[in-house]
Amino acid sequence: LAIHVGGEAAGDDAAYLFFRTEAGVERVILASSSEVITIRERAPDSRVESRERGESVFVAVAEELRAAGSRSIAINRSDLAAADGLTATQDAELRAALGTSLASRLTSSQELVIRWLGVKIPAELAIMRKAAEITDLIEREAFLTVVPSQTTNGELHQTIRDRIEGLGLDH
């Protein structure tokens, strides 16, 4: 999920908050002072707040949520890998920083993540169509190399992998 929200630019603990407002969605990023320049460049439409390295990002999150008067707080915890980014330790630190009242408002972001990743923009659809065409061609080529009763699944698999790599593509 980090690649979708810009989180791959953070090396230290950072928080990416999304607030639903009357005007739409406001993104607030809380990051270490050593990373804010890069993050501001990568997310120019976001409010990026700096904190000193070593300061708890969770205390800063709690302050933002209190200031916003958040009623429901979806966090990156789930059985679904794409919606499960907090470690158990981070979850405990967040809950401690929030206190009982705010912590009771926490819910999984799973449904939001599924909806976010499920919506395809035109550029993604174009990529998916091209990937499907290439996949079809590679599979047709590979099956032409099959010798009945001789070619193994492993050999067919390697033929497909070699072709994909030969095209400079990734799996």
Tab-separated table of C-alpha atoms in Angstrom:
chain	number	residue	atom	x	y	z
A	1	LEU	CA	0.000	0.000	0.000
A	2	ALA	CA	2.936	2.347	0.687
A	3	ILE	CA	3.579	2.805	-3.014
A	4	HIS	CA	0.015	4.097	-3.479
A	5	VAL	CA	0.233	6.725	-0.759
A	6	GLY	CA	3.887	7.717	-1.062
A	7	GLY	CA	5.090	5.789	1.963
A	8	GLU	CA	8.035	4.228	0.177
A	9	ALA	CA	9.932	7.530	0.677
A	10	ALA	CA	9.924	7.156	4.475
A	11	GLY	CA	12.750	5.275	6.163
A	12	ASP	CA	11.885	6.238	9.734
A	13	ASP	CA	8.439	5.813	11.278
A	14	ALA	CA	5.988	8.060	9.454
A	15	ALA	CA	2.234	8.443	9.468
A	16	TYR	CA	0.004	9.060	6.478
A	17	LEU	CA	-3.322	10.426	7.623
A	18	PHE	CA	-6.345	10.969	5.410
A	19	PHE	CA	-9.090	13.199	6.739
A	20	ARG	CA	-12.511	13.322	5.123
A	21	THR	CA	-13.493	16.986	4.897
A	22	GLU	CA	-16.308	18.923	3.269
A	23	ALA	CA	-13.902	19.784	0.437
A	24	GLY	CA	-12.836	16.166	-0.099
A	25	VAL	CA	-9.876	14.359	1.412
A	26	GLU	CA	-6.952	16.073	3.101
A	27	ARG	CA	-3.698	14.116	3.345
A	28	VAL	CA	-1.381	14.878	6.256
A	29	ILE	CA	2.026	13.237	6.434
A	30	LEU	CA	3.998	13.172	9.674
A	31	ALA	CA	7.628	12.358	8.969
A	32	SER	CA	11.125	12.655	10.327
A	33	SER	CA	12.865	15.989	9.669
A	34	SER	CA	15.463	14.138	7.584
A	35	GLU	CA	12.786	12.948	5.151
A	36	VAL	CA	10.342	15.829	4.762
A	37	ILE	CA	12.038	17.421	1.746
A	38	THR	CA	11.779	14.217	-0.291
A	39	ILE	CA	8.241	13.567	0.896
A	40	ARG	CA	7.130	17.126	0.083
A	41	GLU	CA	8.527	16.676	-3.438
A	42	ARG	CA	6.719	13.342	-3.831
A	43	ALA	CA	3.432	14.552	-2.301
A	44	PRO	CA	3.071	18.253	-3.167
A	45	ASP	CA	-0.691	18.245	-2.462
A	46	SER	CA	-0.175	17.041	1.100
A	47	ARG	CA	0.461	18.858	4.331
A	48	VAL	CA	3.793	17.452	5.482
A	49	GLU	CA	4.699	17.965	9.130
A	50	SER	CA	8.234	17.488	10.381
A	51	ARG	CA	9.208	15.888	13.656
A	52	GLU	CA	12.644	15.259	15.069
A	53	ARG	CA	14.113	11.829	14.533
A	54	GLY	CA	13.388	9.690	17.584
A	55	GLU	CA	10.219	11.591	18.568
A	56	SER	CA	7.181	9.338	18.641
A	57	VAL	CA	5.163	9.603	15.466
A	58	PHE	CA	2.232	8.169	17.412
A	59	VAL	CA	2.069	11.147	19.776
A	60	ALA	CA	1.941	13.405	16.703
A	61	VAL	CA	-0.814	11.214	15.198
A	62	ALA	CA	-2.835	11.467	18.404
A	63	GLU	CA	-2.507	15.265	18.356
A	64	GLU	CA	-3.699	15.438	14.728
A	65	LEU	CA	-6.668	13.143	15.399
A	66	ARG	CA	-7.699	15.065	18.500
A	67	ALA	CA	-7.467	18.382	16.618
A	68	ALA	CA	-9.582	16.965	13.792
A	69	GLY	CA	-12.220	15.616	16.169
A	70	SER	CA	-12.078	12.240	14.446
A	71	ARG	CA	-15.080	10.039	15.197
A	72	SER	CA	-13.951	6.926	13.359
A	73	ILE	CA	-10.293	6.093	12.771
A	74	ALA	CA	-9.329	3.436	10.226
A	75	ILE	CA	-5.852	2.042	10.790
A	76	ASN	CA	-3.639	-0.185	8.707
A	77	ARG	CA	-4.448	-3.412	10.604
A	78	SER	CA	-6.137	-6.367	8.963
A	79	ASP	CA	-5.923	-10.015	7.967
A	80	LEU	CA	-5.451	-8.711	4.398
A	81	ALA	CA	-1.738	-8.052	3.781
A	82	ALA	CA	-2.325	-4.849	1.768
A	83	ALA	CA	-4.261	-3.378	4.704
A	84	ASP	CA	-1.933	-4.587	7.456
A	85	GLY	CA	1.073	-2.335	7.852
A	86	LEU	CA	1.315	-1.761	11.592
A	87	THR	CA	3.358	-4.142	13.686
A	88	ALA	CA	1.932	-5.286	17.012
A	89	THR	CA	4.377	-2.957	18.765
A	90	GLN	CA	3.335	0.015	16.623
A	91	ASP	CA	-0.314	-0.778	17.235
A	92	ALA	CA	0.301	-0.809	20.999
A	93	GLU	CA	2.252	2.484	20.828
A	94	LEU	CA	-0.527	4.093	18.802
A	95	ARG	CA	-3.212	2.945	21.236
A	96	ALA	CA	-1.196	4.221	24.195
A	97	ALA	CA	-0.675	7.624	22.524
A	98	LEU	CA	-4.373	7.872	21.624
A	99	GLY	CA	-5.651	7.020	25.064
A	100	THR	CA	-8.798	5.050	25.802
A	101	SER	CA	-11.293	7.459	24.240
A	102	LEU	CA	-9.639	7.755	20.815
A	103	ALA	CA	-8.400	4.147	20.795
A	104	SER	CA	-12.010	2.981	21.132
A	105	ARG	CA	-12.694	4.604	17.723
A	106	LEU	CA	-10.117	2.490	15.870
A	107	THR	CA	-11.262	0.179	13.117
A	108	SER	CA	-9.512	-1.743	10.330
A	109	SER	CA	-8.792	0.106	7.089
A	110	GLN	CA	-9.397	-3.111	5.140
A	111	GLU	CA	-12.587	-1.984	3.408
A	112	LEU	CA	-11.043	1.381	2.458
A	113	VAL	CA	-7.924	-0.310	1.092
A	114	ILE	CA	-9.946	-2.817	-0.937
A	115	ARG	CA	-12.014	-0.010	-2.438
A	116	TRP	CA	-8.938	2.156	-3.086
A	117	LEU	CA	-7.014	-0.608	-4.838
A	118	GLY	CA	-10.129	-1.807	-6.653
A	119	VAL	CA	-10.748	1.446	-8.492
A	120	LYS	CA	-8.786	1.525	-11.722
A	121	ILE	CA	-7.818	4.734	-13.464
A	122	PRO	CA	-7.500	4.826	-17.273
A	123	ALA	CA	-3.712	4.506	-17.163
A	124	GLU	CA	-3.969	1.343	-15.025
A	125	LEU	CA	-6.548	-0.147	-17.370
A	126	ALA	CA	-4.255	0.487	-20.326
A	127	ILE	CA	-1.400	-1.256	-18.504
A	128	MET	CA	-3.646	-4.191	-17.593
A	129	ARG	CA	-4.846	-4.562	-21.181
A	130	LYS	CA	-1.274	-4.525	-22.492
A	131	ALA	CA	-0.189	-7.023	-19.809
A	132	ALA	CA	-3.052	-9.340	-20.812
A	133	GLU	CA	-2.040	-9.146	-24.483
A	134	ILE	CA	1.600	-9.882	-23.688
A	135	THR	CA	0.621	-12.726	-21.340
A	136	ASP	CA	-1.551	-14.277	-24.049
A	137	LEU	CA	1.271	-14.084	-26.606
A	138	ILE	CA	3.875	-15.511	-24.234
A	139	GLU	CA	1.617	-18.412	-23.266
A	140	ARG	CA	0.770	-19.188	-26.908
A	141	GLU	CA	4.479	-19.133	-27.814
A	142	ALA	CA	5.338	-21.352	-24.852
A	143	PHE	CA	2.680	-23.939	-25.654
A	144	LEU	CA	4.080	-24.246	-29.190
A	145	THR	CA	7.292	-25.598	-27.608
A	146	VAL	CA	5.491	-28.385	-25.735
A	147	VAL	CA	6.274	-31.895	-26.861
A	148	PRO	CA	3.470	-34.194	-25.633
A	149	SER	CA	4.599	-36.792	-23.078
A	150	GLN	CA	8.053	-35.161	-22.888
A	151	THR	CA	7.865	-31.510	-21.804
A	152	THR	CA	7.589	-31.109	-18.058
A	153	ASN	CA	5.748	-28.385	-16.160
A	154	GLY	CA	9.126	-27.183	-14.910
A	155	GLU	CA	10.464	-26.827	-18.460
A	156	LEU	CA	7.355	-24.962	-19.574
A	157	HIS	CA	7.601	-22.714	-16.529
A	158	GLN	CA	11.260	-21.949	-17.324
A	159	THR	CA	10.419	-21.218	-20.974
A	160	ILE	CA	7.832	-18.650	-19.875
A	161	ARG	CA	10.186	-17.078	-17.281
A	162	ASP	CA	13.003	-16.838	-19.829
A	163	ARG	CA	10.706	-15.155	-22.366
A	164	ILE	CA	9.428	-12.639	-19.794
A	165	GLU	CA	12.972	-11.785	-18.734
A	166	GLY	CA	14.068	-11.614	-22.380
A	167	LEU	CA	11.439	-8.929	-22.925
A	168	GLY	CA	12.819	-6.996	-19.947
A	169	LEU	CA	9.612	-7.504	-17.975
A	170	ASP	CA	9.079	-8.410	-14.330
A	171	HIS	CA	6.860	-11.114	-12.871
